[in-house]
Short mmCIF file of C-alpha atoms and ligand atoms in Angstrom, two decimals:
data_model
loop_
_atom_site.label_atom_id
_atom_site.label_comp_id
_atom_site.label_asym_id
_atom_site.label_seq_id
_atom_site.Cartn_x
_atom_site.Cartn_y
_atom_site.Cartn_z
CA MET A 1 105.12 158.65 136.92
CA ARG A 2 104.22 160.42 133.73
CA ILE A 3 105.56 163.97 133.57
CA ASP A 4 102.67 164.99 131.33
CA LEU A 5 100.28 164.11 134.16
CA ALA A 6 102.25 166.08 136.78
CA THR A 7 102.00 169.73 137.73
CA TRP A 8 104.97 172.09 137.50
CA GLN A 9 105.08 172.26 141.29
CA GLU A 10 105.41 168.49 141.46
CA VAL A 11 108.27 168.56 138.95
CA ASP A 12 109.88 171.39 140.93
CA ALA A 13 109.76 169.29 144.10
CA TYR A 14 111.06 166.20 142.24
CA LEU A 15 114.07 168.14 140.92
CA LYS A 16 115.11 168.96 144.49
CA LYS A 17 115.74 165.26 145.11
CA SER A 18 116.33 163.77 141.65
CA ASP A 19 117.76 164.88 138.32
CA GLY A 20 116.80 161.89 136.17
CA ILE A 21 114.13 161.16 133.59
CA ILE A 22 113.24 158.31 131.22
CA ILE A 23 112.19 158.95 127.61
CA PRO A 24 110.60 156.15 125.57
CA VAL A 25 111.44 156.16 121.85
CA GLY A 26 109.68 154.08 119.20
CA SER A 27 108.34 154.45 115.68
CA THR A 28 105.12 154.70 113.69
CA GLU A 29 105.51 152.05 110.99
CA GLN A 30 104.04 148.85 109.64
CA HIS A 31 104.62 145.75 111.76
CA GLY A 32 103.34 143.01 109.47
CA PRO A 33 99.82 141.55 109.16
CA MET A 34 99.21 141.15 112.91
CA GLY A 35 101.37 143.92 114.38
CA LEU A 36 100.12 147.36 115.35
CA ILE A 37 101.60 150.37 113.53
CA GLY A 38 102.65 151.79 116.90
CA THR A 39 104.30 148.59 118.17
CA ASP A 40 107.78 150.02 118.82
CA ALA A 41 106.45 153.10 120.60
CA LEU A 42 103.82 151.15 122.56
CA CYS A 43 106.37 148.61 123.84
CA ALA A 44 108.93 151.25 124.90
CA GLU A 45 106.16 153.31 126.51
CA LYS A 46 104.76 150.42 128.53
CA ILE A 47 108.19 149.43 129.82
CA ALA A 48 109.10 153.05 130.63
CA ASN A 49 105.84 153.85 132.42
CA ALA A 50 105.87 150.67 134.50
CA THR A 51 109.51 151.35 135.45
CA GLY A 52 108.71 154.95 136.35
CA GLU A 53 105.96 153.77 138.71
CA LYS A 54 108.17 151.08 140.23
CA ILE A 55 111.17 153.26 141.07
CA GLY A 56 109.58 156.71 141.26
CA VAL A 57 111.09 158.29 138.16
CA TYR A 58 109.43 160.70 135.76
CA VAL A 59 108.76 159.47 132.23
CA ALA A 60 108.53 161.98 129.36
CA PRO A 61 106.01 161.65 126.49
CA THR A 62 106.99 158.96 123.98
CA LEU A 63 108.86 159.91 120.83
CA ALA A 64 106.79 158.01 118.26
CA TYR A 65 107.70 160.01 115.13
CA THR A 66 111.13 158.78 114.09
CA PRO A 67 112.99 157.73 110.93
CA ALA A 68 111.58 154.62 109.19
CA PRO A 69 112.10 155.47 105.49
CA PHE A 70 112.48 151.80 104.44
CA ASN A 71 108.85 151.11 105.46
CA MET A 72 107.33 153.96 103.45
CA SER A 73 105.92 151.57 100.82
CA PHE A 74 103.57 150.20 103.51
CA PRO A 75 100.53 152.36 104.30
CA GLY A 76 100.35 153.75 107.82
CA THR A 77 104.08 154.29 108.19
CA ILE A 78 104.98 157.87 109.14
CA SER A 79 108.69 158.61 108.81
CA ILE A 80 110.67 161.74 109.59
CA SER A 81 114.20 162.54 108.46
CA VAL A 82 117.22 161.74 110.61
CA SER A 83 118.10 165.44 110.73
CA LEU A 84 114.63 166.41 112.03
CA PHE A 85 114.73 163.60 114.58
CA GLN A 86 118.15 164.71 115.79
CA SER A 87 116.98 168.33 116.07
CA LEU A 88 113.91 167.24 118.01
CA VAL A 89 115.95 165.16 120.45
CA THR A 90 118.51 167.97 120.82
CA GLU A 91 115.81 170.49 121.76
CA ILE A 92 114.11 168.07 124.16
CA ILE A 93 117.42 167.43 125.94
CA SER A 94 118.14 171.19 126.03
CA SER A 95 114.74 171.86 127.63
CA LEU A 96 115.32 169.22 130.27
CA ILE A 97 118.82 170.55 131.04
CA HIS A 98 117.35 174.03 131.38
CA HIS A 99 115.17 172.78 134.25
CA GLY A 100 118.00 170.94 135.99
CA PHE A 101 117.79 167.38 134.65
CA LYS A 102 121.25 165.83 134.38
CA ARG A 103 120.51 162.15 133.73
CA ILE A 104 118.46 161.20 130.69
CA TYR A 105 117.66 157.58 129.87
CA PHE A 106 116.31 156.77 126.41
CA ILE A 107 114.56 153.39 126.35
CA ASN A 108 114.31 152.45 122.71
CA GLY A 109 112.13 150.14 120.63
CA HIS A 110 113.28 150.87 117.06
CA GLY A 111 116.70 149.99 115.62
CA ALA A 112 116.96 153.00 113.31
CA ASN A 113 116.84 155.37 116.30
CA LEU A 114 120.09 154.18 117.82
CA GLU A 115 122.67 155.89 115.63
CA PRO A 116 120.93 159.29 115.62
CA LEU A 117 120.40 159.14 119.41
CA ARG A 118 124.05 158.23 119.99
CA HIS A 119 125.13 161.04 117.73
CA VAL A 120 123.04 163.62 119.61
CA SER A 121 124.23 162.32 122.99
CA THR A 122 127.85 163.09 122.03
CA THR A 123 126.90 166.76 121.68
CA PHE A 124 126.02 166.92 125.41
CA PRO A 125 129.28 165.79 127.06
CA ASP A 126 128.34 167.22 130.48
CA ILE A 127 125.09 165.28 130.79
CA ASN A 128 124.69 161.62 131.67
CA ILE A 129 122.74 160.17 128.74
CA ARG A 130 122.07 156.46 128.41
CA ILE A 131 120.53 154.80 125.35
CA ARG A 132 119.33 151.17 125.46
CA SER A 133 116.97 149.09 123.40
CA TRP A 134 114.72 147.04 125.67
CA VAL A 135 115.34 143.94 123.55
CA ASP A 136 119.06 144.13 124.31
CA PHE A 137 118.90 143.66 128.08
CA GLU A 138 120.54 140.29 128.70
CA SER A 139 117.61 138.90 130.71
CA VAL A 140 115.11 140.01 128.04
CA ASN A 141 117.25 138.60 125.29
CA SER A 142 117.38 135.16 126.93
CA LEU A 143 113.59 135.15 127.22
CA ARG A 144 113.30 136.01 123.53
CA GLN A 145 115.75 133.29 122.56
CA ASN A 146 114.17 130.66 124.84
CA ASN A 147 110.66 131.32 123.59
CA PHE A 148 111.15 132.09 119.91
CA GLY A 149 114.73 131.19 118.90
CA ASP A 150 115.54 132.09 115.30
CA TRP A 151 111.89 132.94 114.67
CA GLU A 152 112.34 136.13 116.66
CA GLY A 153 113.82 137.59 113.45
CA MET A 154 114.21 141.34 112.92
CA HIS A 155 110.85 143.03 112.45
CA ALA A 156 107.31 142.39 113.68
CA THR A 157 108.95 140.06 116.16
CA PRO A 158 106.85 137.67 118.23
CA SER A 159 108.29 139.37 121.34
CA GLU A 160 107.11 142.88 120.56
CA ILE A 161 103.73 141.60 119.37
CA SER A 162 103.39 139.56 122.57
CA ILE A 163 103.77 142.80 124.53
CA THR A 164 101.15 144.72 122.55
CA GLN A 165 98.82 141.74 123.00
CA VAL A 166 99.02 142.44 126.74
CA THR A 167 98.81 146.22 126.54
CA HIS A 168 96.34 146.65 123.67
CA LYS A 169 94.84 143.84 121.65
CA VAL A 170 95.30 140.52 119.88
CA LEU A 171 94.93 140.64 116.11
CA PRO A 172 94.19 137.52 114.04
CA PRO A 173 97.36 136.38 112.24
CA GLY A 174 96.00 136.70 108.70
CA ASP A 175 98.90 136.33 106.25
CA ALA A 176 101.27 135.94 109.21
CA VAL A 177 99.93 132.47 109.95
CA LYS A 178 102.65 131.03 107.71
CA PRO A 179 106.31 131.23 108.75
CA PRO A 180 108.20 134.08 107.06
CA LYS A 181 111.25 133.76 104.86
CA LYS A 182 114.14 132.72 107.13
CA LEU A 183 117.03 135.19 107.35
CA SER A 184 120.68 134.27 107.04
CA ALA A 185 123.12 135.27 109.79
CA SER A 186 124.90 137.55 107.34
CA PHE A 187 121.64 139.35 106.44
CA ILE A 188 120.93 139.99 110.12
CA LYS A 189 124.44 141.30 110.70
CA LYS A 190 124.40 143.51 107.62
CA HIS A 191 120.99 145.04 108.40
CA ALA A 192 121.41 145.60 112.16
CA GLY A 193 120.09 149.00 113.25
CA ASP A 194 117.47 148.81 110.46
CA ARG A 195 119.96 149.40 107.66
CA HIS A 196 117.41 148.40 105.02
CA GLY A 197 117.25 149.39 101.37
CA PRO A 198 114.87 151.80 99.60
CA PRO A 199 111.11 151.37 100.34
CA ASP A 200 110.10 149.68 97.05
CA GLN A 201 112.90 147.17 97.28
CA HIS A 202 112.17 146.52 100.97
CA ARG A 203 108.51 145.77 100.28
CA LYS A 204 109.39 143.56 97.32
CA GLN A 205 111.82 141.62 99.49
CA PHE A 206 109.42 141.34 102.47
CA PRO A 207 105.92 141.60 100.93
CA ASP A 208 103.91 141.15 104.14
CA GLY A 209 106.18 143.39 106.21
CA ARG A 210 107.69 140.75 108.49
CA VAL A 211 111.48 140.58 108.35
CA GLY A 212 112.33 137.04 109.38
CA SER A 213 109.94 137.20 112.36
CA HIS A 214 107.25 134.57 112.92
CA SER A 215 104.77 137.01 114.48
CA ALA A 216 102.08 134.35 114.94
CA LEU A 217 104.13 132.73 117.72
CA ALA A 218 103.30 135.76 119.89
CA ASN A 219 101.33 135.14 123.07
CA SER A 220 100.31 137.32 125.95
CA LYS A 221 101.77 135.04 128.64
CA VAL A 222 105.26 135.60 127.22
CA GLY A 223 104.30 139.24 126.68
CA GLN A 224 103.72 139.73 130.40
CA GLN A 225 107.01 137.96 131.23
CA LEU A 226 108.84 140.21 128.76
CA ILE A 227 107.31 143.33 130.31
CA ASN A 228 108.21 142.26 133.86
CA THR A 229 111.75 141.27 132.87
CA ALA A 230 112.35 144.47 130.90
CA VAL A 231 111.02 146.61 133.77
CA ASN A 232 113.38 144.90 136.22
CA ALA A 233 116.33 145.32 133.85
CA LEU A 234 115.54 148.97 133.12
CA SER A 235 115.02 149.77 136.81
CA GLU A 236 118.39 148.24 137.68
CA ASP A 237 120.20 149.95 134.80
CA TYR A 238 118.61 153.33 135.51
CA LEU A 239 119.54 153.15 139.18
CA ALA A 240 123.14 152.26 138.21
CA MET A 241 123.42 155.40 136.10
NI1 LIG B 301 109.29 146.96 115.97
#
């Protein structure tokens, strides 16, 4: 149930029986040689829209412009500052509150969004705001581990690419045909939430854009399983809000 495809009268009627909405959040940034620039936004959007249809909840337009400064040495990346992103989210939440929404669920696909979203949510203590990355649902995480293990890595993951293979298209692996540089456990821990260095250094360290992820393991069969599992997990978590 996309709110952008509803009329105001439909939203008015919805608000008489529900006060919740789902907002997908992603990014517009390089995702390696076989990943779409919009991967994070496209994955979050697919999961949000399918959940909205399943449980009858409105889904707001996807936030695809977000902070991704570390990827600015790769063409196609569009990054906005954390302060602009926080202002944008603040004004979106304020608009929704104005109309009577009281439960706002951000389903996220990009690590660097988490801290700013959490920060903004603390400025609305009277509203029920939930922020979850789809990859972090336990059931989704087991699927990722079972299918890709350590090769899931951190960026341009086979999981997210599997999903965009279902929703959009399959790209030939190109340079991603070879396994990427394997990450150490301490690197993963230190860089959680996309805490990467400056763009030049990041590109030098990960020249093809993959960060420990063997994108070429992606396949649409797993992609469909990931979508179904994430939709079930999001539906359950939204309804528990
Ligand atoms: Ni991504």
